[in-house]
Every structure is written in structure tokens, then in C-alpha cells.
mmCIF file of C-alpha atoms in Angstrom:
data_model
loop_
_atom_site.group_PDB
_atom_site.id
_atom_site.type_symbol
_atom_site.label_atom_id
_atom_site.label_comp_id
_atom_site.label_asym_id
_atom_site.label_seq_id
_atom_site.Cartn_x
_atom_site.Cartn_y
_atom_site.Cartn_z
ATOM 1 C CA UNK P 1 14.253 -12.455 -13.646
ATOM 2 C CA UNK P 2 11.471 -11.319 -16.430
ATOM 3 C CA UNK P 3 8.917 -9.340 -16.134
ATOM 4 C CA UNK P 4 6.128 -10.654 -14.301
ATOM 5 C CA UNK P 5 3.424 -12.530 -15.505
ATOM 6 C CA UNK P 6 -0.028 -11.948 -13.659
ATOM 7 C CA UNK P 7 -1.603 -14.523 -16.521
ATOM 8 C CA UNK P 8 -3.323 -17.222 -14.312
ATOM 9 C CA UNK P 9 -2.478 -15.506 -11.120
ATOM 10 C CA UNK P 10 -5.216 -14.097 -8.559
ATOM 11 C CA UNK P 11 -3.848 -11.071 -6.495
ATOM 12 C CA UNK P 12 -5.900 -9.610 -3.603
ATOM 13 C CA UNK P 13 -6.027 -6.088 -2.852
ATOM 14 C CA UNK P 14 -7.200 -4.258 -0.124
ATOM 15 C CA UNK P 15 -8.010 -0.584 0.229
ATOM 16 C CA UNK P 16 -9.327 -1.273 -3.292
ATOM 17 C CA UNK P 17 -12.407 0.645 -3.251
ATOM 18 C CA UNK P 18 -10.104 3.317 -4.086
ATOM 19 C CA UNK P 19 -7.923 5.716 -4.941
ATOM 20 C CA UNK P 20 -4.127 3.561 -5.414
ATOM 21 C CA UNK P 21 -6.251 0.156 -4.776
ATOM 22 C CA UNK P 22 -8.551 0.721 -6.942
ATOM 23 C CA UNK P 23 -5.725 1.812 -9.708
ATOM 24 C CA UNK P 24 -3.807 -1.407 -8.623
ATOM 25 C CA UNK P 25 -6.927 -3.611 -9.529
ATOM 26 C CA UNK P 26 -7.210 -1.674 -12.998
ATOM 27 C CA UNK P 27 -3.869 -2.350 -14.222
ATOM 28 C CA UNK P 28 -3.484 -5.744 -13.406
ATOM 29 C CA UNK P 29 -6.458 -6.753 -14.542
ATOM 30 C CA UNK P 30 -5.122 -5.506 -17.428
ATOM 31 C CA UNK P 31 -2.206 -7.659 -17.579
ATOM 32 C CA UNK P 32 -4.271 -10.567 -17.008
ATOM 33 C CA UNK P 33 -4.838 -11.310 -13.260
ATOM 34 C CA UNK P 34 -7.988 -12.500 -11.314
ATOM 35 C CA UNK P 35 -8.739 -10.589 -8.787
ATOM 36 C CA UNK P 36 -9.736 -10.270 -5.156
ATOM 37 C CA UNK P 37 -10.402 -7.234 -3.778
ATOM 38 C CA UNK P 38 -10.716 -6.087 -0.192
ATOM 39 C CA UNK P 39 -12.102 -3.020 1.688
ATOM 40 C CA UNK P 40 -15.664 -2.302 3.666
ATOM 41 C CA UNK P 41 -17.361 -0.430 0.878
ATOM 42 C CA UNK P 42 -18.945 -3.363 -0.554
ATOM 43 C CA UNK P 43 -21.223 -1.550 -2.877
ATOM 44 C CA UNK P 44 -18.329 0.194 -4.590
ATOM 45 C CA UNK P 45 -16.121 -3.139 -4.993
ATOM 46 C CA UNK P 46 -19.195 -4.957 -6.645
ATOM 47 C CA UNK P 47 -19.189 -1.405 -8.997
ATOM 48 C CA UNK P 48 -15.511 -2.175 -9.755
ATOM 49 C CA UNK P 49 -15.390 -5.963 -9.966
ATOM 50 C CA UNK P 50 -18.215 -5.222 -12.521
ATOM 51 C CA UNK P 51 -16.133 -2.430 -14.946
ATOM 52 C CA UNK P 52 -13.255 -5.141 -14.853
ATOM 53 C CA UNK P 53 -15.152 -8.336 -15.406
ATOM 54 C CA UNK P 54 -16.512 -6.327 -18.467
ATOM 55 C CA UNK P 55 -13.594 -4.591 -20.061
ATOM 56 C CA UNK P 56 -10.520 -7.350 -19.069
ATOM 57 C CA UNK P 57 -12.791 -10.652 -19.065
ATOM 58 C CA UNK P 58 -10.707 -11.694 -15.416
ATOM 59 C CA UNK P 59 -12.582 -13.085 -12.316
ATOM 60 C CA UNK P 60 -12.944 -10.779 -9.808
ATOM 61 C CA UNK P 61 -14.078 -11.499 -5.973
ATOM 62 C CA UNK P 62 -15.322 -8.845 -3.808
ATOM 63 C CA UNK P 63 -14.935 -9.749 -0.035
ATOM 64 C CA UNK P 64 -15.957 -6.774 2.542
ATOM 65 C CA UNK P 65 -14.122 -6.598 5.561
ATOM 66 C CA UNK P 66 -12.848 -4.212 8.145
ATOM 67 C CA UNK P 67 -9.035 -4.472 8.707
ATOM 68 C CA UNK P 68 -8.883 -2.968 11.929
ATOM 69 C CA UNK P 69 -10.895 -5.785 13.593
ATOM 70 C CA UNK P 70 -8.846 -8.722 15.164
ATOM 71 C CA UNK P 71 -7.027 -11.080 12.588
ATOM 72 C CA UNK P 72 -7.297 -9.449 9.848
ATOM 73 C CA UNK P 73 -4.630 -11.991 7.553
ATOM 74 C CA UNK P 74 -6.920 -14.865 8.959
ATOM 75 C CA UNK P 75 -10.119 -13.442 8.276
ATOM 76 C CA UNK P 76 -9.131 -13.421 4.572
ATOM 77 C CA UNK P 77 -7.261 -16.284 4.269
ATOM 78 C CA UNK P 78 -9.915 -18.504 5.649
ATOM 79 C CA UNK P 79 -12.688 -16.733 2.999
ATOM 80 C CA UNK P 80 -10.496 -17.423 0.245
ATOM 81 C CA UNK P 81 -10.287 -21.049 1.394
ATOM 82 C CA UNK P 82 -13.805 -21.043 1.431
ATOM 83 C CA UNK P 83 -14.352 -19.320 -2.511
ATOM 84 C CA UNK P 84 -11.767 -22.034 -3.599
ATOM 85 C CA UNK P 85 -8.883 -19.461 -4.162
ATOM 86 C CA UNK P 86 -5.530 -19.448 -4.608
ATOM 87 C CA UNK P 87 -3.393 -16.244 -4.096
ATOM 88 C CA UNK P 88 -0.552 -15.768 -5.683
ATOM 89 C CA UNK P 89 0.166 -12.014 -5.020
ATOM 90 C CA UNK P 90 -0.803 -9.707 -2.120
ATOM 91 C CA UNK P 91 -1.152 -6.335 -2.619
ATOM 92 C CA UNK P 92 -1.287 -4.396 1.015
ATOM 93 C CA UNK P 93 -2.736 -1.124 0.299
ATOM 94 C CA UNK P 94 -5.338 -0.604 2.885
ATOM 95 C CA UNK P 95 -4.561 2.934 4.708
ATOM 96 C CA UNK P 96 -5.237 6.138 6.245
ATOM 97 C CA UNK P 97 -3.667 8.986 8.118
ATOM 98 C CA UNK P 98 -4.682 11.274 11.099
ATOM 99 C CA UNK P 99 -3.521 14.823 10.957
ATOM 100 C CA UNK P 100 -2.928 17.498 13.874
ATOM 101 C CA UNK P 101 -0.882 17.418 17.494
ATOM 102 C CA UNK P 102 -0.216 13.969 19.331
ATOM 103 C CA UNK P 103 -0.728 15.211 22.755
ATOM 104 C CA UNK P 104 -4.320 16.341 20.867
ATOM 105 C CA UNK P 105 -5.007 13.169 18.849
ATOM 106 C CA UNK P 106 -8.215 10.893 19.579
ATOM 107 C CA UNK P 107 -6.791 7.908 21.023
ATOM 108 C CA UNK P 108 -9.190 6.039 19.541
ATOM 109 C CA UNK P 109 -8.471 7.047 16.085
ATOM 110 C CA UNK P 110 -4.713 6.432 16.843
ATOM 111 C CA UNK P 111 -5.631 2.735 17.631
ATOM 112 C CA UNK P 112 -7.695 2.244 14.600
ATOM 113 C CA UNK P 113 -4.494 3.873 12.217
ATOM 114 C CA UNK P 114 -2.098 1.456 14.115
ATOM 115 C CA UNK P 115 -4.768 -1.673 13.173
ATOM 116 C CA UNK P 116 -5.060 -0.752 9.572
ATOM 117 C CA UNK P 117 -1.495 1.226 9.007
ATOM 118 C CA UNK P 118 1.046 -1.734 10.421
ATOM 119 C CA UNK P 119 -1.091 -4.643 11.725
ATOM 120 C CA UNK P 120 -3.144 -5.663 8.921
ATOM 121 C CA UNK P 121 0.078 -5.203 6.912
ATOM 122 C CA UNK P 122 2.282 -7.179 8.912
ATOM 123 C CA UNK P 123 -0.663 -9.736 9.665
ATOM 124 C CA UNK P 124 -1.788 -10.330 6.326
ATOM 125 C CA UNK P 125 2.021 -10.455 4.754
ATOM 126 C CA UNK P 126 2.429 -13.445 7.349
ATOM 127 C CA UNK P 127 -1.031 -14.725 6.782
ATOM 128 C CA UNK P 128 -0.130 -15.557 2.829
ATOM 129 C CA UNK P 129 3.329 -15.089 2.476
ATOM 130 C CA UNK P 130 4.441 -19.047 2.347
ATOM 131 C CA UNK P 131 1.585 -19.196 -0.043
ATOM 132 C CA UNK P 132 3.063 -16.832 -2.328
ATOM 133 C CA UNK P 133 6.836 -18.287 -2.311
ATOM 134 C CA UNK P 134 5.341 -21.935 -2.904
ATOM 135 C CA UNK P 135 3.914 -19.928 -5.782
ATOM 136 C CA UNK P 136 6.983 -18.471 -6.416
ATOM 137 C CA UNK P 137 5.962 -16.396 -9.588
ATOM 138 C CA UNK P 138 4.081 -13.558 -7.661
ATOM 139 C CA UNK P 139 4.313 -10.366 -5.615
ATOM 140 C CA UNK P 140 4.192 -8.596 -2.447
ATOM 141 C CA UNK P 141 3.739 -5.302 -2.046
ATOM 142 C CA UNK P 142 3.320 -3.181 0.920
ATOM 143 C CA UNK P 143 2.210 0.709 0.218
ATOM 144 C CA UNK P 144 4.745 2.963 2.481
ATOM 145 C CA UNK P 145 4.980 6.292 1.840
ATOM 146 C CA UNK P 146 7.347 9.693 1.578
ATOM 147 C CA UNK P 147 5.958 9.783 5.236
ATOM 148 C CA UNK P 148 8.255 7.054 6.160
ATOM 149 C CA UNK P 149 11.990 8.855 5.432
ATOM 150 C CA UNK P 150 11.318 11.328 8.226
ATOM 151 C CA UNK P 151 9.932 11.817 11.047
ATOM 152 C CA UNK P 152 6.381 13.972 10.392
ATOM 153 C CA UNK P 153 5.056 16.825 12.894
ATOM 154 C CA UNK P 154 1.510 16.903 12.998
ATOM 155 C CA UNK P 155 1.099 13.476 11.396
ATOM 156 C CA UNK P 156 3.409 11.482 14.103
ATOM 157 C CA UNK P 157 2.200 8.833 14.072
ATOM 158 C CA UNK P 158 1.467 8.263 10.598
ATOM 159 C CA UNK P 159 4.855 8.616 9.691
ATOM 160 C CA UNK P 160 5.762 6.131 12.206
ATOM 161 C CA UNK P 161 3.735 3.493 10.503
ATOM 162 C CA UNK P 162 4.945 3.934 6.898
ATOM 163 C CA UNK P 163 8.360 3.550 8.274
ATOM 164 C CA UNK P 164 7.628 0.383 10.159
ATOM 165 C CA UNK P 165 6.252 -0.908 6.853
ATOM 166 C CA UNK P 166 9.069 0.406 4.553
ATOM 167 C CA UNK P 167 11.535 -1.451 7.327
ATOM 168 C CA UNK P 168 9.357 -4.294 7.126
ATOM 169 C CA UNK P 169 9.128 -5.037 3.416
ATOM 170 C CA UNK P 170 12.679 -4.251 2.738
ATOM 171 C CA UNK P 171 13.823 -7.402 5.135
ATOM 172 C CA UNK P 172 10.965 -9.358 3.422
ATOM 173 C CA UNK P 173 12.707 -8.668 0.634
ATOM 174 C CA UNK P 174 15.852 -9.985 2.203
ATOM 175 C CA UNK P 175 14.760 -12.915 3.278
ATOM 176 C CA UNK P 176 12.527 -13.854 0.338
ATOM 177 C CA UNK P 177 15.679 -13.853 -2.772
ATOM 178 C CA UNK P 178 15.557 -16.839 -4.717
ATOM 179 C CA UNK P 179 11.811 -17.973 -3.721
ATOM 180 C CA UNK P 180 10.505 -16.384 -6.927
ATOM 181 C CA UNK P 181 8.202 -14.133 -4.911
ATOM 182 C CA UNK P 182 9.281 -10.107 -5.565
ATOM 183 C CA UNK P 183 8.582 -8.320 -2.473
ATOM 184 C CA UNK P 184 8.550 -4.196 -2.792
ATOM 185 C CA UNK P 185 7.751 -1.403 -0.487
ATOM 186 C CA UNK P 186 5.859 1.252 -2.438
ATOM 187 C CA UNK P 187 6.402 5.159 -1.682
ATOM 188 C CA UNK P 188 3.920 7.596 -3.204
ATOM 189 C CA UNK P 189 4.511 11.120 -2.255
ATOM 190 C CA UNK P 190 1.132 13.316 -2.005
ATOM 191 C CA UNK P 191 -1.411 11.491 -4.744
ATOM 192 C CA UNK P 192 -4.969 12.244 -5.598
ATOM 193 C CA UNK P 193 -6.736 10.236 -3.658
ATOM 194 C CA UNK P 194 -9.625 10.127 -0.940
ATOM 195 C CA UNK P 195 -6.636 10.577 1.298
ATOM 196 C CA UNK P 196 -6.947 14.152 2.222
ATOM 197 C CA UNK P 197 -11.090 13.752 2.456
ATOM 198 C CA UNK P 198 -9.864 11.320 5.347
ATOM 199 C CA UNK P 199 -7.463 13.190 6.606
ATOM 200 C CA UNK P 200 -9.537 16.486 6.976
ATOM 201 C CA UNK P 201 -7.227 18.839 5.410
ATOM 202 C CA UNK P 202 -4.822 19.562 2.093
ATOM 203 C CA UNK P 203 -2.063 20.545 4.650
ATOM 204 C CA UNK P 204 -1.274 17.073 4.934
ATOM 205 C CA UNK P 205 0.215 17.402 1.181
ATOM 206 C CA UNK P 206 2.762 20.227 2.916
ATOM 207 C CA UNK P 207 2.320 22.357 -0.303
ATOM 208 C CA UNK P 208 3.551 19.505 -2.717
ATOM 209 C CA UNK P 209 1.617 18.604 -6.150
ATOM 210 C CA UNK P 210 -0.252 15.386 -6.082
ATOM 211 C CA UNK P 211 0.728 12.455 -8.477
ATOM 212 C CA UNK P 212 -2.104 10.953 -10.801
ATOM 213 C CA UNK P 213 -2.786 7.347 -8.881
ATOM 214 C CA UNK P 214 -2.158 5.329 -12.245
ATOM 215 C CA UNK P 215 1.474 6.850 -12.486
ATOM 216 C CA UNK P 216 2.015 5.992 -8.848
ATOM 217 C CA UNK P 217 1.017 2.137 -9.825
ATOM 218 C CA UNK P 218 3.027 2.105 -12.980
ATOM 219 C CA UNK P 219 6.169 3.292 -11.157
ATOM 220 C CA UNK P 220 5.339 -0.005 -8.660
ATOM 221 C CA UNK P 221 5.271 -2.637 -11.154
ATOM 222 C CA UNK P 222 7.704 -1.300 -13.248
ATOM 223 C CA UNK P 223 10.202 -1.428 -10.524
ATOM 224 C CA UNK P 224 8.724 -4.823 -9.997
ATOM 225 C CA UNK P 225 9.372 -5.760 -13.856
ATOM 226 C CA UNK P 226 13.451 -5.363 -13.585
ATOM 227 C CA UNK P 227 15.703 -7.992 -13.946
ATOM 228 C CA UNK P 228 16.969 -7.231 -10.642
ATOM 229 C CA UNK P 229 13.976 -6.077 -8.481
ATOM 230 C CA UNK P 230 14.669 -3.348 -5.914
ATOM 231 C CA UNK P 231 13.386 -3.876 -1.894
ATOM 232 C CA UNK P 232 11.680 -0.755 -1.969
ATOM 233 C CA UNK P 233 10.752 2.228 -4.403
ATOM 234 C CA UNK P 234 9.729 6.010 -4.297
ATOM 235 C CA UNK P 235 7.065 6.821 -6.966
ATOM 236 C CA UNK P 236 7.965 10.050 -8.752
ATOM 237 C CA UNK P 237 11.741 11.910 -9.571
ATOM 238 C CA UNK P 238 10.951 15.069 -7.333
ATOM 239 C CA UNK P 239 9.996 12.907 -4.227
ATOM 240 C CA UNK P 240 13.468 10.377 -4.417
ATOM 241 C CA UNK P 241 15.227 13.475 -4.622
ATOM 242 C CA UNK P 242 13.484 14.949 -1.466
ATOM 243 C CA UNK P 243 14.442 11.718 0.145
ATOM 244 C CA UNK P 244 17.658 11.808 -0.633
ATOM 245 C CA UNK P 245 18.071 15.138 1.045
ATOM 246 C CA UNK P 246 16.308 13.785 3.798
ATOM 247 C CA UNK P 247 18.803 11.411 4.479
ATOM 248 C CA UNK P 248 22.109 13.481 4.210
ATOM 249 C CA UNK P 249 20.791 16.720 6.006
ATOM 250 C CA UNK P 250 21.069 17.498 9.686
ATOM 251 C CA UNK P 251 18.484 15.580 11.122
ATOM 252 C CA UNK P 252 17.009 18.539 12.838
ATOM 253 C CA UNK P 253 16.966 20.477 10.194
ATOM 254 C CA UNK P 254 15.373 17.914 8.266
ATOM 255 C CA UNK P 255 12.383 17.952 10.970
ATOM 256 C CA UNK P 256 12.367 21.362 11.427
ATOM 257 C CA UNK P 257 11.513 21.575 7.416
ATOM 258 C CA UNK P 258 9.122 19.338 7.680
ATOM 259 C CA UNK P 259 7.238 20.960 10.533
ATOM 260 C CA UNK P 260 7.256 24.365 9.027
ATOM 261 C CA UNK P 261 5.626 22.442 5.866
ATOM 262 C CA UNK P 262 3.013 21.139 7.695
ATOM 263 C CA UNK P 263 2.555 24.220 9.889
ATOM 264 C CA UNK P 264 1.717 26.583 7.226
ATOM 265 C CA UNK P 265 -2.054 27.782 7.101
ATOM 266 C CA UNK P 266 -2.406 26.950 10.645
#
């Protein structure tokens, strides 16, 4: 394999209002891809489809829609059917997390992170993924997190989501070799985004330094540019480390760590 060609392709985004969306759209506009792009904000998806019409001369289609509704991978598929469309790369980025105790969480809230966290993901990545291998010169790529190598106190269930999406992508990746399609799970560690303004507090970074979002999306399609793509990758050299450590220490003590991270200020 080369690396990949967005010339002539149309990827849709969602989450890309924003933050590691919004970055996504930015670069690969830049490398030549129309564009589809996917959150509720509609007012600031026209204000980016505009800045990349401009600068990269790309079509760009804004469609608003709120992925924690019913059938989400539908919904879209049947508007793109509608505007003529044909995607060629999906880009699930569309996420949030809740922060704080389970036994104190809004069950509510917890149903709307399960809609958006892991069933638009899985939903949508079945909604267009035969599209994409007929294509078979595109890519999938689900946004995970650090969240998903252990298990998180005080954002549970979060971390349950990002590793349902990491275990996810990784057999997608499996099971899509030799279509042509490159399917990667994505792991950003703590990244400047609106993620925290979400969330309610910084403790949610457990004292770590936030990535830039466009380093976080270059580490994502440069892993996606090897000869030999990988079925996931971590964004940043401090944060594959910490997983690595993650994975050969004690499991409690791995926990444990991670509790007293998230602990600290309360």
C-alpha cells in the first residue's frame, strides 16, 4: 500500500464542528477531499464549510444532525443519497464524556454518552462500511481514546465506550485486509478541545498536558499513510508509553493510579 489519496474522494465527519473534527476536515481538505461534515451546530459547520471551500477549492456539505437520536448511520446515509453523494471514507469522531461517581451519574446523560460514544459509531461504521470497501481506496476511522487501555474511576463509563470502540475497529480492521479500505482506531490522550467545557472540569485530563488537535490528526493519517497500516494507534510518544505500562502492571495497581489521578483536587 501507498499513501492515501483523498483526490476525488468525499469523507464525512462528524463531531466536526470541532475541536479533532474540525482539525480532521482541515487537513484533508487539504489533501484534496470533498467533504461532508456532521454535528448539530449547523451555524458553525456552514462557518467551516465556508473557510475550506475558500482556501482548498473542495466541496463541502454541511448536514446537522443529532447522533444520539435513533438510526443515526441511516439518517445519514439516506441524506447523502438524497445530495447525490458518494462516501468513500468515514471519519467517526462524534463524542463526549461525563465525569464524577457512577452510583451519582444522571442516567439520562449516561444514555445519551452510550448513543453518541458506541452506537452512532458502531451504527454508522455498518451503515457505510460496504460502501467504502466497494470503494476500496478509502478510510475508516473510529476516535478511541487513552480512556480505553484502562479501566477509568470517575469517568466509568466513558472509558468503557472508548474500549468498545478500540475493540471494535481493531476486528474491522481484521476483517477488512485486502478490500483496499484502511480501517484505524485513533487514541488521543488529553487534547485541547471543547472536551473539558463538556465535561465540566480539567480533572478529567488527570494532570497530563494536552496535545495541539492538528498533531493528534497528523499522527492518524500518518499511521494511515504506511505501507503496512496498523489496526489501531495512540497519538503522542508519552501516552503509548503510559499504555504500555498499563498493560504489563498489576491490574490493580494500574486502577488504583488511575483513580488517585482523577481524585486529586476533589
Amino acid at each position: 500500500m501507498t499513501a492515501v489519496d483523498y483526490h476525488g474522494q468525499t469523507t464525512l465527519i462528524t463531531g466536526a464542528s470541532a475541536g479533532l473534527g474540525a482539525e480532521f476536515a482541515r487537513q484533508l481538505a487539504a489533501r484534496g477531499s470533498d467533504l461532508v461534515l456532521v454535528a448539530r451546530r449547523r451555524d458553525r459547520l456552514e462557518a467551516l464549510a465556508g473557510e475550506l471551500r475558500d482556501r482548498h477549492r473542495v466541496r463541502v456539505h454541511v448536514l446537522a444532525v443529532d447522533l444520539a437520536e435513533a438510526d443515526p448511520g441511516q439518517r445519514l446515509v439516506r441524506q447523502v443519497d438524497r445530495l447525490g453523494l458518494h462516501v468513500t471514507s468515514v471519519i467517526n469522531n462524534a463524542g463526549f464524556g461525563t465525569f464524577g461517581l457512577f452510583h451519582e451519574a444522571d442516567p439520562a446523560r449516561m444514555r445519551q454518552e452510550i448513543a453518541v460514544d458506541v452506537t452512532a459509531v458502531a451504527d454508522i461504521s455498518r451503515a457505510f462500511i460496504e460502501r467504502l470497501r466497494t470503494a476500496g481506496r478509502g478510510v475508516l476511522v473510529n476516535v478511541a481514546s487513552m480512556a480505553a487501555y484502562q479501566p477509568n474511576p470517575r469517568m466509568a463509563l466513558y472509558g468503557a465506550t472508548k474500549a468498545f470502540v478500540l475493540s471494535l475497529t481493531e476486528a474491522l480492521w481484521e476483517e477488512s485486509r485486502g478490500t483496499g479500505l484502511r480501517v484505524l482506531a485513533l487514541s488521543p490522550g488529553a487534547t485541547r478541545t471543547e472536551f473539558f467545557e463538556v465535561v465540566g472540569t480539567d480533572r478529567a485530563a488527570g494532570g497530563t498536558r494536552l496535545a495541539a488537535p492538528a498533531d493528534v490528526v497528523r499522527a492518524a493519517l500518518a499511521a494511515l499513510d504506511r505501507r503496512n497500516p496498523p489496526p489501531s494507534v495512540i497519538a503522542g510518544r508519552m501516552n503509548r508509553v503510559m499504555a504500555s505500562l498499563a498493560r504489563l502492571a498489576p491490574r490493580r495497581q494500574v486502577i488504583r493510579a488511575v483513580g488517585r489521578m482523577t481524585a486529586a483536587g476533589a
